[in-house]
Tab-separated table of C-alpha atoms in Angstrom:
chain	number	residue	atom	x	y	z
D	1	MET	CA	0.000	0.000	0.000
D	2	THR	CA	1.435	3.374	-1.031
D	3	PRO	CA	1.518	5.494	2.141
D	4	LEU	CA	0.106	8.992	2.283
D	5	PRO	CA	3.185	11.276	1.977
D	6	ARG	CA	4.837	12.911	4.939
D	7	GLY	CA	3.436	16.315	5.784
D	8	PHE	CA	-0.169	15.347	5.134
D	9	ARG	CA	-2.583	15.552	8.024
D	10	VAL	CA	-5.843	13.647	8.264
D	11	THR	CA	-9.135	14.753	9.765
D	12	PRO	CA	-11.646	12.084	10.846
D	13	ASP	CA	-14.940	11.998	8.991
D	14	GLN	CA	-17.844	13.399	10.999
D	15	ASP	CA	-19.414	9.937	11.261
D	16	THR	CA	-16.246	8.122	12.378
D	17	LYS	CA	-16.438	6.755	15.915
D	18	GLN	CA	-13.760	5.102	18.044
D	19	LEU	CA	-15.498	2.103	19.618
D	20	THR	CA	-12.480	0.880	21.603
D	21	ALA	CA	-8.742	1.515	21.567
D	22	GLU	CA	-8.410	-0.870	18.627
D	23	LEU	CA	-11.735	-0.416	16.787
D	24	LEU	CA	-12.873	2.411	14.510
D	25	PHE	CA	-16.335	2.581	12.945
D	26	GLY	CA	-17.387	4.642	9.943
D	27	GLY	CA	-16.474	5.089	6.309
D	28	SER	CA	-18.343	4.517	3.077
D	29	PRO	CA	-19.437	1.780	2.787
D	30	ALA	CA	-19.698	1.490	6.581
D	31	ARG	CA	-17.122	-0.731	8.220
D	32	VAL	CA	-15.362	-1.561	11.473
D	33	LEU	CA	-11.581	-1.220	11.202
D	34	ARG	CA	-9.397	-3.110	13.672
D	35	LEU	CA	-6.047	-1.554	14.585
D	36	THR	CA	-3.000	-3.519	15.654
D	37	GLU	CA	-0.795	-2.125	18.424
D	38	ALA	CA	1.360	-0.511	15.735
D	39	GLY	CA	-1.799	0.833	14.128
D	40	GLN	CA	-2.934	2.348	17.428
D	41	ALA	CA	0.418	4.089	17.776
D	42	ALA	CA	0.103	5.398	14.225
D	43	TRP	CA	-3.450	6.608	14.992
D	44	ARG	CA	-2.112	8.573	17.974
D	45	GLU	CA	0.607	10.046	15.751
D	46	LEU	CA	-1.992	11.199	13.224
D	47	ALA	CA	-4.080	12.742	15.993
D	48	ASP	CA	-1.107	14.828	17.158
D	49	GLY	CA	0.188	16.057	13.815
D	50	PRO	CA	1.097	15.277	10.211
D	51	VAL	CA	2.343	12.001	8.798
D	52	ALA	CA	5.918	11.563	10.052
D	53	SER	CA	6.488	7.810	9.793
D	54	ALA	CA	5.905	5.009	7.313
D	55	ALA	CA	3.376	3.322	9.626
D	56	ALA	CA	1.358	6.532	9.984
D	57	GLY	CA	1.454	7.021	6.207
D	58	VAL	CA	0.092	3.521	5.586
D	59	LEU	CA	-2.670	3.960	8.163
D	60	ALA	CA	-3.532	7.393	6.760
D	61	ARG	CA	-3.870	5.852	3.307
D	62	ARG	CA	-6.145	3.117	4.608
D	63	LEU	CA	-8.297	5.583	6.531
D	64	THR	CA	-8.672	8.006	3.628
D	65	ASP	CA	-9.337	5.227	1.136
D	66	ALA	CA	-12.106	3.860	3.354
D	67	GLY	CA	-13.684	7.253	4.027
D	68	LEU	CA	-12.944	7.083	7.752
D	69	ALA	CA	-10.784	10.194	7.433
D	70	HIS	CA	-9.881	12.809	4.840
D	71	PRO	CA	-6.455	14.109	3.804
D	72	VAL	CA	-5.343	17.655	4.524
D	73	PRO	CA	-2.451	18.477	2.164
D	74	PRO	CA	0.548	20.539	3.266
D	75	GLU	CA	1.151	24.066	2.046
D	76	PRO	CA	2.690	23.890	-1.457
D	77	ALA	CA	6.314	24.950	-1.879
D	78	THR	CA	5.766	26.248	-5.428
D	79	PRO	CA	2.774	27.517	-7.430
D	80	ALA	CA	0.741	24.924	-9.325
D	81	ASP	CA	1.810	24.231	-12.909
D	82	LEU	CA	-1.591	24.195	-14.581
D	83	THR	CA	-3.623	25.390	-17.515
D	84	VAL	CA	-7.280	26.379	-17.225
D	85	VAL	CA	-9.450	24.916	-20.004
D	86	VAL	CA	-12.888	26.383	-20.762
D	87	PRO	CA	-15.053	24.601	-23.368
D	88	VAL	CA	-17.790	26.838	-24.740
D	89	ARG	CA	-20.526	26.896	-27.347
D	90	ASP	CA	-21.963	30.390	-27.809
D	91	ARG	CA	-23.152	31.978	-24.523
D	92	ALA	CA	-20.421	34.609	-24.826
D	93	GLU	CA	-21.835	36.591	-21.895
D	94	LEU	CA	-21.408	33.594	-19.561
D	95	LEU	CA	-17.906	32.989	-20.887
D	96	ASP	CA	-17.072	36.614	-20.096
D	97	ARG	CA	-18.229	36.177	-16.515
D	98	CYS	CA	-16.285	32.921	-16.161
D	99	LEU	CA	-13.010	34.348	-17.456
D	100	ASP	CA	-13.447	37.426	-15.304
D	101	GLY	CA	-13.585	35.184	-12.238
D	102	LEU	CA	-10.330	33.413	-13.149
D	103	ASP	CA	-8.380	36.666	-12.765
D	104	GLY	CA	-5.540	35.582	-15.102
D	105	ARG	CA	-3.584	33.544	-12.540
D	106	HIS	CA	-2.815	30.762	-15.005
D	107	PRO	CA	-2.770	30.314	-18.788
D	108	VAL	CA	-6.326	29.919	-20.110
D	109	LEU	CA	-7.335	27.921	-23.163
D	110	VAL	CA	-10.843	28.458	-24.533
D	111	VAL	CA	-12.169	25.736	-26.843
D	112	ASP	CA	-14.944	27.021	-29.101
D	113	ASP	CA	-16.998	23.896	-29.759
D	114	GLY	CA	-18.741	24.931	-32.981
D	115	SER	CA	-20.361	28.184	-31.866
D	116	ALA	CA	-22.912	29.746	-34.195
D	117	ASP	CA	-21.335	33.140	-33.437
D	118	PRO	CA	-17.603	32.428	-33.185
D	119	ALA	CA	-16.731	36.122	-33.431
D	120	ALA	CA	-18.419	36.847	-30.084
D	121	VAL	CA	-16.526	34.021	-28.374
D	122	SER	CA	-13.257	35.137	-29.976
D	123	GLU	CA	-13.738	38.718	-28.805
D	124	VAL	CA	-14.316	37.646	-25.188
D	125	ALA	CA	-11.313	35.304	-25.197
D	126	ALA	CA	-9.047	37.974	-26.681
D	127	ARG	CA	-10.172	40.583	-24.179
D	128	HIS	CA	-9.178	38.289	-21.303
D	129	GLY	CA	-5.877	37.226	-22.878
D	130	ALA	CA	-6.990	33.603	-23.327
D	131	LYS	CA	-5.736	31.381	-26.119
D	132	LEU	CA	-8.540	30.219	-28.427
D	133	VAL	CA	-8.894	26.894	-30.250
D	134	ARG	CA	-11.803	26.546	-32.683
D	135	ARG	CA	-13.657	23.311	-33.444
D	136	ASP	CA	-15.704	23.661	-36.614
D	137	VAL	CA	-18.162	20.900	-35.667
D	138	ASN	CA	-19.829	20.699	-32.277
D	139	GLY	CA	-18.971	17.452	-30.499
D	140	GLY	CA	-19.965	18.129	-26.901
D	141	PRO	CA	-17.934	18.865	-23.777
D	142	GLY	CA	-15.919	15.627	-23.842
D	143	PRO	CA	-14.440	16.047	-27.336
D	144	ALA	CA	-13.857	19.759	-26.629
D	145	ARG	CA	-11.788	18.899	-23.555
D	146	ASN	CA	-9.906	16.245	-25.542
D	147	THR	CA	-9.027	18.901	-28.114
D	148	ALA	CA	-7.686	21.074	-25.305
D	149	LEU	CA	-5.462	18.259	-24.018
D	150	GLU	CA	-3.692	18.264	-27.386
D	151	HIS	CA	-2.639	21.884	-26.759
D	152	VAL	CA	-1.721	21.629	-23.062
D	153	SER	CA	1.834	21.041	-21.798
D	154	THR	CA	1.388	21.662	-18.052
D	155	ASP	CA	1.227	18.872	-15.479
D	156	LEU	CA	-2.267	19.825	-14.329
D	157	VAL	CA	-5.388	20.867	-16.200
D	158	ALA	CA	-8.261	22.743	-14.569
D	159	PHE	CA	-11.453	22.130	-16.523
D	160	VAL	CA	-14.198	24.668	-15.874
D	161	ASP	CA	-17.369	25.094	-17.908
D	162	SER	CA	-18.220	28.481	-19.363
D	163	ASP	CA	-21.394	28.691	-17.242
D	164	CYS	CA	-19.350	28.552	-14.028
D	165	VAL	CA	-18.074	31.440	-11.927
D	166	PRO	CA	-14.873	30.315	-10.173
D	167	ALA	CA	-12.946	32.182	-7.498
D	168	PRO	CA	-9.432	33.232	-8.559
D	169	ASP	CA	-7.697	30.696	-6.277
D	170	TRP	CA	-10.041	27.713	-6.801
D	171	ALA	CA	-7.637	25.657	-8.940
D	172	ASP	CA	-4.587	26.427	-6.757
D	173	ARG	CA	-6.347	25.214	-3.629
D	174	LEU	CA	-7.454	21.985	-5.298
D	175	ALA	CA	-3.973	21.477	-6.771
D	176	GLU	CA	-2.570	21.097	-3.245
D	177	HIS	CA	-4.024	17.577	-3.162
D	178	PHE	CA	-1.666	16.479	-5.946
D	179	ALA	CA	1.134	16.330	-3.384
D	180	ASP	CA	-0.291	12.816	-3.040
D	181	PRO	CA	1.155	10.940	-6.048
D	182	LEU	CA	-1.918	8.689	-6.319
D	183	VAL	CA	-4.361	11.570	-6.799
D	184	ALA	CA	-5.461	12.060	-10.415
D	185	ALA	CA	-8.456	14.392	-10.015
D	186	VAL	CA	-9.895	16.769	-7.430
D	187	ALA	CA	-13.322	18.401	-7.607
D	188	PRO	CA	-14.719	21.397	-5.744
D	189	ARG	CA	-18.272	21.824	-4.538
D	190	VAL	CA	-20.384	23.070	-7.444
D	191	THR	CA	-22.925	25.434	-5.936
D	192	PRO	CA	-25.992	26.601	-7.863
D	193	LEU	CA	-26.141	30.180	-9.081
D	194	ALA	CA	-29.887	30.342	-9.572
D	195	PRO	CA	-32.375	33.205	-10.041
D	196	ASP	CA	-34.946	34.049	-7.394
D	197	THR	CA	-37.743	32.089	-9.048
D	198	ALA	CA	-39.534	29.004	-7.761
D	199	ALA	CA	-37.381	26.853	-10.052
D	200	GLY	CA	-34.270	28.674	-8.863
D	201	ARG	CA	-35.112	28.250	-5.185
D	202	TYR	CA	-35.731	24.548	-5.730
D	203	THR	CA	-32.416	24.208	-7.556
D	204	ARG	CA	-30.535	25.940	-4.745
D	205	ALA	CA	-31.869	23.263	-2.403
D	206	ALA	CA	-31.616	20.198	-4.660
D	207	SER	CA	-29.084	20.780	-7.433
D	208	SER	CA	-27.891	17.491	-8.923
D	209	LEU	CA	-24.405	19.018	-9.312
D	210	ASP	CA	-24.067	20.019	-5.654
D	211	LEU	CA	-22.706	16.973	-3.809
D	212	GLY	CA	-22.835	18.485	-0.345
D	213	ASP	CA	-20.459	19.924	2.216
D	214	ARG	CA	-18.629	16.770	3.311
D	215	PRO	CA	-15.245	15.795	1.819
D	216	ALA	CA	-14.919	12.330	0.345
D	217	ARG	CA	-12.893	9.904	-1.661
D	218	VAL	CA	-14.767	9.503	-4.943
D	219	ALA	CA	-15.396	5.888	-5.962
D	220	PRO	CA	-18.292	3.733	-7.214
D	221	GLY	CA	-20.510	2.401	-4.433
D	222	THR	CA	-19.512	5.078	-1.922
D	223	ARG	CA	-21.263	8.168	-0.582
D	224	VAL	CA	-19.806	10.239	-3.453
D	225	SER	CA	-19.629	7.915	-6.438
D	226	TYR	CA	-18.733	10.528	-9.062
D	227	VAL	CA	-18.002	14.240	-9.502
D	228	PRO	CA	-19.077	16.520	-12.356
D	229	THR	CA	-16.523	18.001	-14.726
D	230	ALA	CA	-18.245	21.374	-14.607
D	231	ALA	CA	-15.194	22.171	-12.470
D	232	LEU	CA	-12.397	19.634	-12.046
D	233	VAL	CA	-8.607	19.719	-11.724
D	234	VAL	CA	-6.866	16.681	-13.185
D	235	LYS	CA	-3.404	15.283	-13.703
D	236	ALA	CA	-3.013	15.533	-17.468
D	237	ALA	CA	-0.863	12.402	-17.763
D	238	ALA	CA	-3.409	10.289	-15.858
D	239	VAL	CA	-6.292	11.457	-18.065
D	240	ARG	CA	-4.311	10.703	-21.223
D	241	GLU	CA	-3.318	7.322	-19.781
D	242	VAL	CA	-6.968	6.187	-19.530
D	243	GLY	CA	-7.870	7.505	-22.997
D	244	ALA	CA	-9.264	10.911	-21.995
D	245	PHE	CA	-12.999	11.601	-22.426
D	246	ASP	CA	-15.185	9.194	-24.365
D	247	PRO	CA	-16.200	11.154	-27.493
D	248	ASP	CA	-19.365	9.086	-27.868
D	249	LEU	CA	-20.811	10.314	-24.559
D	250	ARG	CA	-22.484	13.719	-24.744
D	251	PHE	CA	-23.811	13.288	-21.186
D	252	GLY	CA	-22.229	11.290	-18.380
D	253	GLU	CA	-18.723	11.716	-19.786
D	254	ASP	CA	-17.612	12.942	-16.351
D	255	VAL	CA	-18.858	9.797	-14.566
D	256	ASP	CA	-17.186	7.608	-17.169
D	257	LEU	CA	-13.825	9.371	-16.820
D	258	VAL	CA	-13.875	9.246	-13.019
D	259	TRP	CA	-14.675	5.544	-12.978
D	260	ARG	CA	-11.938	4.750	-15.488
D	261	LEU	CA	-9.438	6.698	-13.389
D	262	HIS	CA	-10.598	4.776	-10.321
D	263	LYS	CA	-10.269	1.436	-12.130
D	264	ALA	CA	-6.702	2.372	-13.118
D	265	GLY	CA	-5.795	2.730	-9.434
D	266	HIS	CA	-5.869	6.511	-9.137
D	267	ARG	CA	-7.480	8.451	-6.299
D	268	ILE	CA	-10.165	11.072	-6.908
D	269	ARG	CA	-11.012	13.539	-4.158
D	270	TYR	CA	-14.053	15.706	-3.492
D	271	ALA	CA	-12.994	18.887	-1.663
D	272	PRO	CA	-16.106	20.951	-0.804
D	273	ASP	CA	-14.109	23.588	1.081
D	274	VAL	CA	-13.526	25.018	-2.420
D	275	HIS	CA	-16.658	26.368	-4.151
D	276	VAL	CA	-17.368	27.091	-7.807
D	277	ASP	CA	-20.708	28.683	-8.690
D	278	HIS	CA	-22.667	27.230	-11.599
D	279	HIS	CA	-25.323	29.006	-13.662
D	280	GLU	CA	-28.657	27.186	-13.393
D	281	PRO	CA	-31.820	27.235	-15.539
D	282	SER	CA	-34.357	29.891	-14.557
D	283	THR	CA	-37.468	27.934	-15.629
D	284	TRP	CA	-39.022	24.582	-14.794
D	285	GLN	CA	-38.795	23.583	-18.441
D	286	GLY	CA	-35.059	24.215	-18.536
D	287	LEU	CA	-34.487	22.427	-15.247
D	288	LEU	CA	-36.527	19.319	-16.068
D	289	THR	CA	-35.198	19.081	-19.626
D	290	ARG	CA	-31.660	19.038	-18.286
D	291	ARG	CA	-32.546	16.325	-15.770
D	292	ALA	CA	-34.021	14.170	-18.508
D	293	ARG	CA	-30.871	14.604	-20.586
D	294	TYR	CA	-28.732	13.539	-17.627
D	295	GLY	CA	-30.899	10.436	-17.321
D	296	THR	CA	-30.134	9.354	-20.892
D	297	SER	CA	-26.508	8.734	-19.877
D	298	ALA	CA	-27.383	5.876	-17.507
D	299	ALA	CA	-27.746	3.205	-20.205
D	300	PRO	CA	-24.436	3.787	-22.029
D	301	LEU	CA	-22.659	4.126	-18.676
D	302	SER	CA	-24.087	0.803	-17.481
D	303	GLN	CA	-22.762	-0.887	-20.625
D	304	ARG	CA	-19.307	0.587	-20.132
D	305	HIS	CA	-19.222	-0.119	-16.383
D	306	PRO	CA	-21.302	-3.244	-15.650
D	307	GLY	CA	-22.574	-3.513	-12.088
D	308	LEU	CA	-21.623	0.014	-11.005
D	309	LEU	CA	-24.833	1.880	-11.791
D	310	ALA	CA	-27.504	0.118	-9.730
D	311	PRO	CA	-30.245	2.694	-8.977
D	312	LEU	CA	-31.087	1.051	-5.649
D	313	ALA	CA	-29.128	-1.245	-3.317
D	314	LEU	CA	-31.370	-3.500	-1.227
D	315	HIS	CA	-30.207	-5.249	1.949
D	316	PRO	CA	-32.385	-8.288	2.743
D	317	TRP	CA	-33.453	-7.556	6.338
D	318	PRO	CA	-34.325	-3.843	5.975
D	319	THR	CA	-36.042	-4.572	2.656
D	320	LEU	CA	-38.219	-7.255	4.220
D	321	THR	CA	-39.093	-4.894	7.078
D	322	VAL	CA	-40.098	-2.092	4.686
D	323	ALA	CA	-42.083	-4.465	2.469
D	324	ALA	CA	-44.018	-5.746	5.487
D	325	LEU	CA	-44.776	-2.214	6.686
D	326	LEU	CA	-45.994	-1.150	3.241
D	327	ALA	CA	-48.201	-4.251	3.112
D	328	ARG	CA	-49.614	-3.344	6.559
D	329	ARG	CA	-48.205	-6.472	8.217
D	330	PRO	CA	-46.812	-5.040	11.480
D	331	GLY	CA	-46.208	-8.475	12.974
D	332	LEU	CA	-44.075	-9.572	10.064
D	333	ALA	CA	-42.273	-6.217	10.102
D	334	ALA	CA	-41.468	-6.638	13.803
D	335	LEU	CA	-40.161	-10.158	13.187
D	336	ALA	CA	-37.997	-8.968	10.290
D	337	PHE	CA	-36.627	-6.049	12.291
D	338	GLY	CA	-35.931	-8.280	15.279
D	339	GLY	CA	-34.195	-10.767	12.993
D	340	SER	CA	-32.007	-8.017	11.520
D	341	VAL	CA	-30.958	-6.844	14.979
D	342	ALA	CA	-30.230	-10.369	16.174
D	343	ASP	CA	-28.249	-11.226	13.052
D	344	LEU	CA	-26.057	-8.119	13.291
D	345	VAL	CA	-25.485	-8.574	17.032
D	346	ARG	CA	-24.411	-12.179	16.409
D	347	ARG	CA	-21.911	-11.174	13.711
D	348	LEU	CA	-20.484	-8.325	15.761
D	349	ARG	CA	-19.989	-10.467	18.866
D	350	ALA	CA	-18.354	-13.193	16.777
D	351	ASP	CA	-15.716	-10.630	15.797
D	352	ASP	CA	-15.436	-9.252	19.351
D	353	ILE	CA	-17.008	-5.921	18.370
D	354	PRO	CA	-19.305	-4.004	20.768
D	355	ALA	CA	-22.956	-4.258	19.762
D	356	ASP	CA	-24.080	-0.977	21.306
D	357	GLY	CA	-26.367	1.065	19.070
D	358	VAL	CA	-27.432	-1.835	16.815
D	359	VAL	CA	-31.161	-1.115	17.192
D	360	ARG	CA	-30.685	2.504	16.160
D	361	ALA	CA	-28.427	1.498	13.261
D	362	MET	CA	-30.970	-0.977	11.914
D	363	ALA	CA	-33.783	1.561	12.307
D	364	THR	CA	-31.709	3.985	10.227
D	365	ALA	CA	-31.187	1.255	7.615
D	366	VAL	CA	-34.947	0.677	7.426
D	367	HIS	CA	-35.576	4.416	7.101
D	368	GLN	CA	-32.985	4.769	4.317
D	369	THR	CA	-34.403	1.732	2.514
D	370	TRP	CA	-37.884	3.246	2.589
D	371	LEU	CA	-36.567	6.552	1.206
D	372	GLY	CA	-34.603	4.722	-1.486
D	373	CYS	CA	-37.604	2.636	-2.504
D	374	GLY	CA	-39.710	5.790	-2.685
D	375	ARG	CA	-37.334	7.619	-4.994
D	376	TYR	CA	-36.833	4.517	-7.122
D	377	SER	CA	-40.587	4.062	-7.489
D	378	THR	CA	-41.133	7.713	-8.406
D	379	GLN	CA	-38.315	7.714	-10.947
D	380	PHE	CA	-39.034	4.435	-12.701
D	381	VAL	CA	-42.581	3.246	-11.973
D	382	ALA	CA	-44.513	6.458	-11.356
D	383	PRO	CA	-47.573	5.230	-13.332
D	384	VAL	CA	-47.802	2.228	-11.000
D	385	LEU	CA	-47.732	4.506	-7.950
D	386	ALA	CA	-50.443	6.666	-9.506
D	387	ALA	CA	-52.602	3.585	-10.083
D	388	LEU	CA	-52.089	2.416	-6.490
D	389	LEU	CA	-53.120	5.793	-5.117
D	390	VAL	CA	-56.700	5.130	-6.184
D	391	ARG	CA	-56.731	1.664	-4.596
D	392	ARG	CA	-57.883	1.890	-0.982
D	393	ARG	CA	-55.745	-1.015	0.226
D	394	TRP	CA	-52.506	0.399	-1.217
D	395	ARG	CA	-53.232	4.127	-1.021
D	396	ALA	CA	-51.254	4.770	2.158
D	397	ALA	CA	-48.255	2.741	0.964
D	398	ALA	CA	-48.165	4.467	-2.427
D	399	ALA	CA	-48.558	7.904	-0.846
D	400	SER	CA	-45.694	7.254	1.568
D	401	LEU	CA	-43.398	6.209	-1.296
D	402	LEU	CA	-44.380	9.155	-3.479
D	403	PHE	CA	-44.491	11.971	-0.924
D	404	GLY	CA	-42.254	10.630	1.847
D	405	PRO	CA	-38.785	11.229	0.324
D	406	PRO	CA	-39.365	14.854	-0.782
D	407	LEU	CA	-41.078	15.764	2.499
D	408	ALA	CA	-38.203	14.191	4.453
D	409	ALA	CA	-35.738	16.221	2.371
D	410	TRP	CA	-37.743	19.401	2.958
D	411	LEU	CA	-37.786	18.847	6.724
D	412	LYS	CA	-34.033	18.273	6.746
D	413	GLN	CA	-33.051	21.221	4.535
D	414	ARG	CA	-35.829	23.777	5.166
D	415	PRO	CA	-35.347	25.320	1.697
D	416	GLU	CA	-36.654	28.694	0.490
D	417	LEU	CA	-39.740	26.995	-0.924
D	418	ASP	CA	-42.909	25.841	0.795
D	419	PRO	CA	-43.319	22.056	1.281
D	420	VAL	CA	-46.114	21.709	-1.276
D	421	ARG	CA	-44.179	23.286	-4.146
D	422	TYR	CA	-40.934	21.623	-3.073
D	423	THR	CA	-42.597	18.202	-3.014
D	424	ALA	CA	-44.218	18.744	-6.416
D	425	ALA	CA	-40.880	19.911	-7.841
D	426	ALA	CA	-38.963	16.940	-6.411
D	427	ILE	CA	-41.495	14.488	-7.849
D	428	ALA	CA	-41.314	16.181	-11.265
D	429	ASP	CA	-37.505	16.165	-11.011
D	430	ASP	CA	-37.426	12.415	-10.325
D	431	ILE	CA	-39.936	11.629	-13.087
D	432	ALA	CA	-37.959	13.724	-15.598
D	433	TYR	CA	-34.740	11.920	-14.715
D	434	GLY	CA	-36.454	8.520	-14.856
D	435	THR	CA	-37.965	9.367	-18.234
D	436	GLY	CA	-34.475	10.052	-19.541
D	437	VAL	CA	-33.206	6.769	-18.105
D	438	TRP	CA	-36.027	4.797	-19.740
D	439	ALA	CA	-35.365	6.564	-23.064
D	440	GLY	CA	-31.720	5.559	-22.843
D	441	CYS	CA	-32.693	1.990	-21.982
D	442	LEU	CA	-34.858	1.771	-25.096
D	443	THR	CA	-32.134	3.252	-27.303
D	444	HIS	CA	-29.404	0.956	-25.980
D	445	ARG	CA	-31.642	-2.079	-25.409
D	446	THR	CA	-30.748	-2.677	-21.785
D	447	LEU	CA	-32.557	-2.752	-18.435
D	448	GLU	CA	-29.379	-2.544	-16.364
D	449	PRO	CA	-29.935	1.091	-15.246
D	450	VAL	CA	-33.337	0.271	-13.705
D	451	ARG	CA	-32.399	-3.060	-12.103
D	452	PRO	CA	-31.936	-2.883	-8.289
D	453	ALA	CA	-28.946	-4.641	-6.746
D	454	LEU	CA	-29.017	-6.990	-3.763
D	455	ALA	CA	-26.351	-6.007	-1.239
D	456	ARG	CA	-25.798	-8.781	1.265
D	457	ARG	CA	-23.405	-7.031	3.665
D	458	LEU	CA	-24.719	-4.058	5.606
D	459	LEU	CA	-21.446	-3.617	7.493
D	460	ARG	CA	-17.853	-4.612	6.718
D	461	THR	CA	-15.767	-5.857	9.609
D	462	ASP	CA	-12.209	-6.958	10.206
D	463	PRO	CA	-12.372	-10.497	11.678
D	464	LYS	CA	-11.171	-11.054	15.220
D	465	GLY	CA	-7.501	-11.870	15.290
D	466	LYS	CA	-6.695	-10.190	11.975
D	467	ARG	CA	-3.361	-8.353	12.091
């Protein structure tokens, strides 16, 4: 295992808990990590300061890979060697705002991807001192970025879309993470720049590009499984090594690139302490149309990355509990929940792990399963839910699946939109995305993007005695 370099610090994830001197709980997916005596000493070293020994570096790598902690890079000794790349197609006024935010810290390359008014794009680029490369035929953001890579000689490339408004130091701060030789890409938090309309207020609360305020390692099957390339700093050599962006993907090219980098053994980090604003649609039509287009990428992505795009992961015990509750079988639900608690307690005690908090953990798993089933049903089988709403026996179950997830999100976030309009918007958002997914499935003749996955392990543990 390549250790995290000396000078890096680590900060525990907010959900990481130390169960005993040798046991840590947390990460994504959730796990219990058992520390040897040497590991405990390394853990104490990391708590007191930066990585200063090989053992601490190895433990820091394991913790940050598992999501139990996050790396804090040291202050860079020299400025980042990077080029900023901005793909654009028309929208010269947004390009002007984007380049104005960059403040000329690094060389800027604008790729005009077949604009109808190339003169306007050229004028903006020239005014900001940016180099301009013209593509005569529009190919989409992926091919435009590939064209830029042919003209870039710096170690790092900062991709930023023309509808973004970055801070002058955004790329430099993300570039600090490349002190870790395994890191190939780092993404900031993409925050919505939305007008004060109902659609804008909804987007500010539920933007699909905003991945939240918690740092993460980016990998399939984790809390942050991908990052958008609306703003992304990459190691140019690593991107070229995996074949750059897939020119056949007009949407989802960012997910595809991240997963290929991950498969090649690189690390991808999400660093939400750096923000880049992103221009958002001002109307419901613009918002929902974009969501549908995003959905069309699911089918080609599932064919390129089999098994990584399951829309819903179902664990047997929580799923049985939720199914029984929806069917109004409280006795069966109680038996299933009791069985889940007993099964987890048995496995934890077999590995000499404290079983405190199991009831609460399983209740959370049931709650998350219900929310996941609700969103899945709204996205992919909304007509079935609508039909069940008029059936007295299934009305309550269908209503809970349809309205439960958006109302739960509203209660958690308290957005600048009343619960009725927020709920209606979230349902429309999910249906639009699901419509795009189904359209992609028909085009590519696959059902993989709508097929739930059965996940048998709710918690990963290190067996007792493992050293």
